[in-house]
Structures are given as C-alpha cells and as structure tokens.
C-alpha cells in the first residue's frame, strides 16, 4: 500500500473514532465493583500474569536487548494511559498503549506490563484501584492486547502495509478494552 493510501486510511479511521458515540468506560475506580466481581476478575487474571512472566524470562534469555524495548513499552503504556478523562459510573477513558507491547512481544507479556502500569497508577495516581485491579487488568492487559495481537497477525497475513497493521491492531485493541470494561460494569451493575 502506498504512503498516500496509508495516510488516507489513518485519516478515515481517525474520523470514524472521532464521530463515534461517547463511551463511558476504562479504568474502574476503587469501590465501584462488588467484592465477588473483584475477586473473580483477579483470579481470572492470575494464569495470564504467570504465563507473561515465563514468556518474559524466555525473551530476555534470548537477548538482553529486549529489556530496553520492554521498558520503553511499559513507559509508553504508563504515560498514554495516565491521560485520565473522567467518565460516568466511576471510570475513566484513555488510550492504553499495551497494544504495541502485544504486537512486539505477544499478548502474554502485555498482561505483565499492564499489571505493572495499573499498580503504578493505582498507588501513585489514584487512577483505578487495588480492589478493581483484576477487572482493570483483564480489560487493559489481557482482552485488549489479545485483539491487538490477532488483528495485527491477521492483517500481516493478508499482506497489508505494516504501518496500517500496527495502527489498526492498536486502535482495535483500545476499542475492545472499552467494550470489555463496559461489559464488566454492566455485569456488576445489572443486579
């Protein structure tokens, strides 16, 4: 795909997301979920975090250069997801940045990066929470990165321009993080 087509595609996607209806979801604030949901989401995330640790150990044994790139992905995700835009029902909206780590390292490492970023935000920025850490990790560190990774792989297999693959994977991963968080809040508040 030419640079002109790539630019037109990026503008079209930006316009699409600019005119979509407002979504009120992302990090779930402390005390917003019932304890049973907090525990359930936390338990559901444990295997992904352990798999991410094992994957990270394997990657860093291959080459120590991965540590610098991994640190940059973590810093990118922390800065990008610290742009807090308040939403209703005790949540906030922002891009996540973990789609890039999913594309570079795979979705399992993104769970670990997401956990670190969410802990920093909960403890230092009062953004999210410790009791809702599992729910936030599932949406931002597991569900979104899985969509980013598989979108990137599918588009790459279809021989789409690499820049478009990365942009689309990251954008759809962010969007799915919103969808997942909205479902989490709906499950909790439906009773």
PDB file of C-alpha atoms in Angstrom:
ATOM      1  CA  UNK A   1       0.000   0.000   0.000  1.00  0.00           C
ATOM      2  CA  UNK A   2       1.351   3.443  -0.865  1.00  0.00           C
ATOM      3  CA  UNK A   3       2.049   6.179   1.651  1.00  0.00           C
ATOM      4  CA  UNK A   4      -0.915   8.162   0.307  1.00  0.00           C
ATOM      5  CA  UNK A   5      -3.292   5.245   0.894  1.00  0.00           C
ATOM      6  CA  UNK A   6      -1.840   4.695   4.349  1.00  0.00           C
ATOM      7  CA  UNK A   7      -2.367   8.357   5.222  1.00  0.00           C
ATOM      8  CA  UNK A   8      -5.937   8.295   3.878  1.00  0.00           C
ATOM      9  CA  UNK A   9      -6.680   5.151   5.870  1.00  0.00           C
ATOM     10  CA  UNK A  10      -5.300   6.744   9.050  1.00  0.00           C
ATOM     11  CA  UNK A  11      -7.423   9.869   8.494  1.00  0.00           C
ATOM     12  CA  UNK A  12     -10.529   7.751   7.805  1.00  0.00           C
ATOM     13  CA  UNK A  13     -10.001   5.704  10.992  1.00  0.00           C
ATOM     14  CA  UNK A  14      -9.431   8.891  12.996  1.00  0.00           C
ATOM     15  CA  UNK A  15     -12.660  10.383  11.664  1.00  0.00           C
ATOM     16  CA  UNK A  16     -14.513   7.156  12.436  1.00  0.00           C
ATOM     17  CA  UNK A  17     -13.385   7.157  16.055  1.00  0.00           C
ATOM     18  CA  UNK A  18     -13.899  10.928  16.404  1.00  0.00           C
ATOM     19  CA  UNK A  19     -17.584  10.698  15.484  1.00  0.00           C
ATOM     20  CA  UNK A  20     -18.459   7.512  17.385  1.00  0.00           C
ATOM     21  CA  UNK A  21     -20.841   7.946  20.267  1.00  0.00           C
ATOM     22  CA  UNK A  22     -19.309   8.578  23.666  1.00  0.00           C
ATOM     23  CA  UNK A  23     -18.231   5.529  25.628  1.00  0.00           C
ATOM     24  CA  UNK A  24     -18.094   5.668  29.419  1.00  0.00           C
ATOM     25  CA  UNK A  25     -15.622   3.005  30.384  1.00  0.00           C
ATOM     26  CA  UNK A  26     -11.952   2.210  31.017  1.00  0.00           C
ATOM     27  CA  UNK A  27     -10.261   2.054  34.410  1.00  0.00           C
ATOM     28  CA  UNK A  28     -12.744   1.062  37.054  1.00  0.00           C
ATOM     29  CA  UNK A  29     -12.316   3.104  40.234  1.00  0.00           C
ATOM     30  CA  UNK A  30     -11.819   1.739  43.721  1.00  0.00           C
ATOM     31  CA  UNK A  31     -15.092   0.608  45.303  1.00  0.00           C
ATOM     32  CA  UNK A  32     -17.026   0.542  42.006  1.00  0.00           C
ATOM     33  CA  UNK A  33     -17.363  -3.261  41.854  1.00  0.00           C
ATOM     34  CA  UNK A  34     -18.908  -5.734  44.257  1.00  0.00           C
ATOM     35  CA  UNK A  35     -16.291  -7.822  46.102  1.00  0.00           C
ATOM     36  CA  UNK A  36     -17.315 -11.044  44.328  1.00  0.00           C
ATOM     37  CA  UNK A  37     -16.551  -9.457  40.938  1.00  0.00           C
ATOM     38  CA  UNK A  38     -13.247  -8.033  42.203  1.00  0.00           C
ATOM     39  CA  UNK A  39     -12.152 -11.493  43.346  1.00  0.00           C
ATOM     40  CA  UNK A  40     -13.447 -13.220  40.200  1.00  0.00           C
ATOM     41  CA  UNK A  41     -11.620 -10.908  37.788  1.00  0.00           C
ATOM     42  CA  UNK A  42      -8.444 -11.127  39.876  1.00  0.00           C
ATOM     43  CA  UNK A  43      -8.471 -14.929  39.891  1.00  0.00           C
ATOM     44  CA  UNK A  44      -9.154 -14.971  36.147  1.00  0.00           C
ATOM     45  CA  UNK A  45      -6.011 -12.867  35.524  1.00  0.00           C
ATOM     46  CA  UNK A  46      -3.556 -14.986  37.537  1.00  0.00           C
ATOM     47  CA  UNK A  47      -2.726 -17.522  34.763  1.00  0.00           C
ATOM     48  CA  UNK A  48      -2.064 -14.744  32.231  1.00  0.00           C
ATOM     49  CA  UNK A  49       0.338 -12.970  34.576  1.00  0.00           C
ATOM     50  CA  UNK A  50       2.291 -16.170  35.287  1.00  0.00           C
ATOM     51  CA  UNK A  51       2.369 -17.015  31.576  1.00  0.00           C
ATOM     52  CA  UNK A  52       3.613 -13.459  30.925  1.00  0.00           C
ATOM     53  CA  UNK A  53       6.412 -13.862  33.472  1.00  0.00           C
ATOM     54  CA  UNK A  54       7.530 -17.120  31.839  1.00  0.00           C
ATOM     55  CA  UNK A  55       7.371 -15.577  28.377  1.00  0.00           C
ATOM     56  CA  UNK A  56       9.372 -12.567  29.545  1.00  0.00           C
ATOM     57  CA  UNK A  57      12.054 -14.797  31.061  1.00  0.00           C
ATOM     58  CA  UNK A  58      12.369 -16.710  27.767  1.00  0.00           C
ATOM     59  CA  UNK A  59      12.580 -13.500  25.737  1.00  0.00           C
ATOM     60  CA  UNK A  60      15.247 -11.929  27.936  1.00  0.00           C
ATOM     61  CA  UNK A  61      17.325 -15.115  27.842  1.00  0.00           C
ATOM     62  CA  UNK A  62      17.325 -14.839  24.038  1.00  0.00           C
ATOM     63  CA  UNK A  63      18.701 -11.305  24.147  1.00  0.00           C
ATOM     64  CA  UNK A  64      19.084  -8.634  26.802  1.00  0.00           C
ATOM     65  CA  UNK A  65      18.141  -6.033  24.152  1.00  0.00           C
ATOM     66  CA  UNK A  66      14.530  -6.978  24.790  1.00  0.00           C
ATOM     67  CA  UNK A  67      14.699  -5.423  28.269  1.00  0.00           C
ATOM     68  CA  UNK A  68      15.210  -1.913  26.888  1.00  0.00           C
ATOM     69  CA  UNK A  69      12.371  -2.297  24.394  1.00  0.00           C
ATOM     70  CA  UNK A  70      10.169  -3.788  27.098  1.00  0.00           C
ATOM     71  CA  UNK A  71      10.914  -0.850  29.416  1.00  0.00           C
ATOM     72  CA  UNK A  72      10.028   1.568  26.607  1.00  0.00           C
ATOM     73  CA  UNK A  73       6.730  -0.255  26.011  1.00  0.00           C
ATOM     74  CA  UNK A  74       5.939  -0.060  29.719  1.00  0.00           C
ATOM     75  CA  UNK A  75       6.779   3.647  29.870  1.00  0.00           C
ATOM     76  CA  UNK A  76       4.703   4.303  26.750  1.00  0.00           C
ATOM     77  CA  UNK A  77       1.723   2.452  28.242  1.00  0.00           C
ATOM     78  CA  UNK A  78       2.084   4.282  31.577  1.00  0.00           C
ATOM     79  CA  UNK A  79       2.235   7.739  30.013  1.00  0.00           C
ATOM     80  CA  UNK A  80      -0.519   7.087  27.489  1.00  0.00           C
ATOM     81  CA  UNK A  81      -2.894   5.523  29.994  1.00  0.00           C
ATOM     82  CA  UNK A  82      -2.248   8.274  32.545  1.00  0.00           C
ATOM     83  CA  UNK A  83      -4.181  10.710  30.377  1.00  0.00           C
ATOM     84  CA  UNK A  84      -7.293  10.469  32.533  1.00  0.00           C
ATOM     85  CA  UNK A  85     -10.590  11.606  31.026  1.00  0.00           C
ATOM     86  CA  UNK A  86     -13.390  11.137  33.610  1.00  0.00           C
ATOM     87  CA  UNK A  87     -16.452   9.133  32.608  1.00  0.00           C
ATOM     88  CA  UNK A  88     -19.646   8.115  34.362  1.00  0.00           C
ATOM     89  CA  UNK A  89     -20.091   5.194  36.804  1.00  0.00           C
ATOM     90  CA  UNK A  90     -16.707   5.712  38.461  1.00  0.00           C
ATOM     91  CA  UNK A  91     -14.490   5.029  35.463  1.00  0.00           C
ATOM     92  CA  UNK A  92     -12.211   6.944  33.114  1.00  0.00           C
ATOM     93  CA  UNK A  93     -11.298   6.788  29.449  1.00  0.00           C
ATOM     94  CA  UNK A  94      -7.907   6.914  27.723  1.00  0.00           C
ATOM     95  CA  UNK A  95      -5.778   5.037  25.195  1.00  0.00           C
ATOM     96  CA  UNK A  96      -3.951   2.094  26.763  1.00  0.00           C
ATOM     97  CA  UNK A  97      -0.690   1.677  24.870  1.00  0.00           C
ATOM     98  CA  UNK A  98      -0.449  -2.052  25.591  1.00  0.00           C
ATOM     99  CA  UNK A  99      -1.403  -2.923  22.009  1.00  0.00           C
ATOM    100  CA  UNK A 100       2.133  -2.034  20.965  1.00  0.00           C
ATOM    101  CA  UNK A 101       3.656  -4.417  23.506  1.00  0.00           C
ATOM    102  CA  UNK A 102       1.257  -7.144  22.357  1.00  0.00           C
ATOM    103  CA  UNK A 103       2.411  -6.676  18.772  1.00  0.00           C
ATOM    104  CA  UNK A 104       6.107  -6.640  19.733  1.00  0.00           C
ATOM    105  CA  UNK A 105       6.207  -9.298  22.470  1.00  0.00           C
ATOM    106  CA  UNK A 106       2.900 -11.153  22.299  1.00  0.00           C
ATOM    107  CA  UNK A 107      -0.218 -10.794  24.430  1.00  0.00           C
ATOM    108  CA  UNK A 108       1.155 -12.673  27.449  1.00  0.00           C
ATOM    109  CA  UNK A 109       3.874 -10.094  28.128  1.00  0.00           C
ATOM    110  CA  UNK A 110       1.248  -7.351  27.823  1.00  0.00           C
ATOM    111  CA  UNK A 111      -0.552  -8.800  30.842  1.00  0.00           C
ATOM    112  CA  UNK A 112       2.600  -8.298  32.895  1.00  0.00           C
ATOM    113  CA  UNK A 113       3.169  -4.777  31.542  1.00  0.00           C
ATOM    114  CA  UNK A 114      -0.496  -3.981  32.187  1.00  0.00           C
ATOM    115  CA  UNK A 115      -0.192  -5.195  35.793  1.00  0.00           C
ATOM    116  CA  UNK A 116       2.846  -3.001  36.453  1.00  0.00           C
ATOM    117  CA  UNK A 117       1.239   0.049  34.824  1.00  0.00           C
ATOM    118  CA  UNK A 118      -2.037  -0.448  36.706  1.00  0.00           C
ATOM    119  CA  UNK A 119      -0.223  -0.853  40.033  1.00  0.00           C
ATOM    120  CA  UNK A 120       1.710   2.377  39.457  1.00  0.00           C
ATOM    121  CA  UNK A 121      -1.462   4.212  38.515  1.00  0.00           C
ATOM    122  CA  UNK A 122      -3.476   2.870  41.439  1.00  0.00           C
ATOM    123  CA  UNK A 123      -0.781   3.563  44.024  1.00  0.00           C
ATOM    124  CA  UNK A 124       0.732   6.794  42.719  1.00  0.00           C
ATOM    125  CA  UNK A 125      -2.017   8.483  40.693  1.00  0.00           C
ATOM    126  CA  UNK A 126      -5.222   7.253  42.393  1.00  0.00           C
ATOM    127  CA  UNK A 127      -6.297   6.079  38.944  1.00  0.00           C
ATOM    128  CA  UNK A 128      -8.115   2.757  39.098  1.00  0.00           C
ATOM    129  CA  UNK A 129      -7.795   0.864  42.336  1.00  0.00           C
ATOM    130  CA  UNK A 130      -6.326  -2.103  44.172  1.00  0.00           C
ATOM    131  CA  UNK A 131      -9.642  -3.907  44.668  1.00  0.00           C
ATOM    132  CA  UNK A 132     -10.522  -3.414  40.983  1.00  0.00           C
ATOM    133  CA  UNK A 133      -7.026  -4.329  39.771  1.00  0.00           C
ATOM    134  CA  UNK A 134      -8.149  -7.703  38.412  1.00  0.00           C
ATOM    135  CA  UNK A 135     -11.000  -6.225  36.381  1.00  0.00           C
ATOM    136  CA  UNK A 136      -8.804  -3.437  35.031  1.00  0.00           C
ATOM    137  CA  UNK A 137      -6.022  -5.892  34.214  1.00  0.00           C
ATOM    138  CA  UNK A 138      -8.392  -8.199  32.378  1.00  0.00           C
ATOM    139  CA  UNK A 139      -9.673  -5.415  30.120  1.00  0.00           C
ATOM    140  CA  UNK A 140      -6.442  -3.452  29.622  1.00  0.00           C
ATOM    141  CA  UNK A 141      -3.785  -6.151  29.935  1.00  0.00           C
ATOM    142  CA  UNK A 142      -5.464  -9.268  28.551  1.00  0.00           C
ATOM    143  CA  UNK A 143      -8.553  -8.655  26.380  1.00  0.00           C
ATOM    144  CA  UNK A 144      -7.322  -5.536  24.545  1.00  0.00           C
ATOM    145  CA  UNK A 145      -3.841  -6.909  23.813  1.00  0.00           C
ATOM    146  CA  UNK A 146      -5.299 -10.183  22.509  1.00  0.00           C
ATOM    147  CA  UNK A 147      -7.376  -8.230  19.992  1.00  0.00           C
ATOM    148  CA  UNK A 148      -4.352  -6.089  19.053  1.00  0.00           C
ATOM    149  CA  UNK A 149      -2.119  -9.114  18.561  1.00  0.00           C
ATOM    150  CA  UNK A 150      -4.552 -11.174  16.489  1.00  0.00           C
ATOM    151  CA  UNK A 151      -5.654  -8.181  14.393  1.00  0.00           C
ATOM    152  CA  UNK A 152      -2.003  -7.418  13.612  1.00  0.00           C
ATOM    153  CA  UNK A 153      -1.252 -11.057  12.728  1.00  0.00           C
ATOM    154  CA  UNK A 154      -4.346 -11.380  10.526  1.00  0.00           C
ATOM    155  CA  UNK A 155      -3.657  -8.177   8.625  1.00  0.00           C
ATOM    156  CA  UNK A 156       0.005  -9.112   8.231  1.00  0.00           C
ATOM    157  CA  UNK A 157      -1.061 -12.466   6.782  1.00  0.00           C
ATOM    158  CA  UNK A 158      -3.308 -10.564   4.346  1.00  0.00           C
ATOM    159  CA  UNK A 159      -0.184  -8.610   3.290  1.00  0.00           C
ATOM    160  CA  UNK A 160      -1.477  -5.221   4.444  1.00  0.00           C
ATOM    161  CA  UNK A 161       1.080  -2.435   4.925  1.00  0.00           C
ATOM    162  CA  UNK A 162       2.887  -2.902   8.255  1.00  0.00           C
ATOM    163  CA  UNK A 163       2.084   0.620   9.491  1.00  0.00           C
ATOM    164  CA  UNK A 164      -1.608   0.046   8.833  1.00  0.00           C
ATOM    165  CA  UNK A 165      -1.406  -3.337  10.602  1.00  0.00           C
ATOM    166  CA  UNK A 166       0.139  -1.751  13.703  1.00  0.00           C
ATOM    167  CA  UNK A 167      -2.279   1.206  13.757  1.00  0.00           C
ATOM    168  CA  UNK A 168      -5.359  -0.956  13.247  1.00  0.00           C
ATOM    169  CA  UNK A 169      -4.242  -3.550  15.791  1.00  0.00           C
ATOM    170  CA  UNK A 170      -3.554  -0.900  18.433  1.00  0.00           C
ATOM    171  CA  UNK A 171      -6.784   1.011  17.675  1.00  0.00           C
ATOM    172  CA  UNK A 172      -8.997  -2.087  17.808  1.00  0.00           C
ATOM    173  CA  UNK A 173      -7.239  -3.269  20.973  1.00  0.00           C
ATOM    174  CA  UNK A 174      -8.014   0.077  22.629  1.00  0.00           C
ATOM    175  CA  UNK A 175     -11.602  -0.074  21.433  1.00  0.00           C
ATOM    176  CA  UNK A 176     -12.049  -3.611  22.718  1.00  0.00           C
ATOM    177  CA  UNK A 177     -10.649  -2.560  26.095  1.00  0.00           C
ATOM    178  CA  UNK A 178     -13.532  -0.080  26.293  1.00  0.00           C
ATOM    179  CA  UNK A 179     -16.025  -2.769  25.271  1.00  0.00           C
ATOM    180  CA  UNK A 180     -14.660  -5.199  27.867  1.00  0.00           C
ATOM    181  CA  UNK A 181     -14.783  -2.621  30.664  1.00  0.00           C
ATOM    182  CA  UNK A 182     -18.328  -1.662  29.698  1.00  0.00           C
ATOM    183  CA  UNK A 183     -19.308  -5.351  29.920  1.00  0.00           C
ATOM    184  CA  UNK A 184     -17.617  -5.663  33.312  1.00  0.00           C
ATOM    185  CA  UNK A 185     -19.531  -2.688  34.661  1.00  0.00           C
ATOM    186  CA  UNK A 186     -22.773  -3.963  33.128  1.00  0.00           C
ATOM    187  CA  UNK A 187     -22.317  -7.378  34.756  1.00  0.00           C
ATOM    188  CA  UNK A 188     -21.711  -5.790  38.143  1.00  0.00           C
ATOM    189  CA  UNK A 189     -24.452  -3.167  37.978  1.00  0.00           C
ATOM    190  CA  UNK A 190     -27.137  -5.315  36.355  1.00  0.00           C
ATOM    191  CA  UNK A 191     -28.348  -6.807  39.627  1.00  0.00           C
TER     192      UNK A 191
END
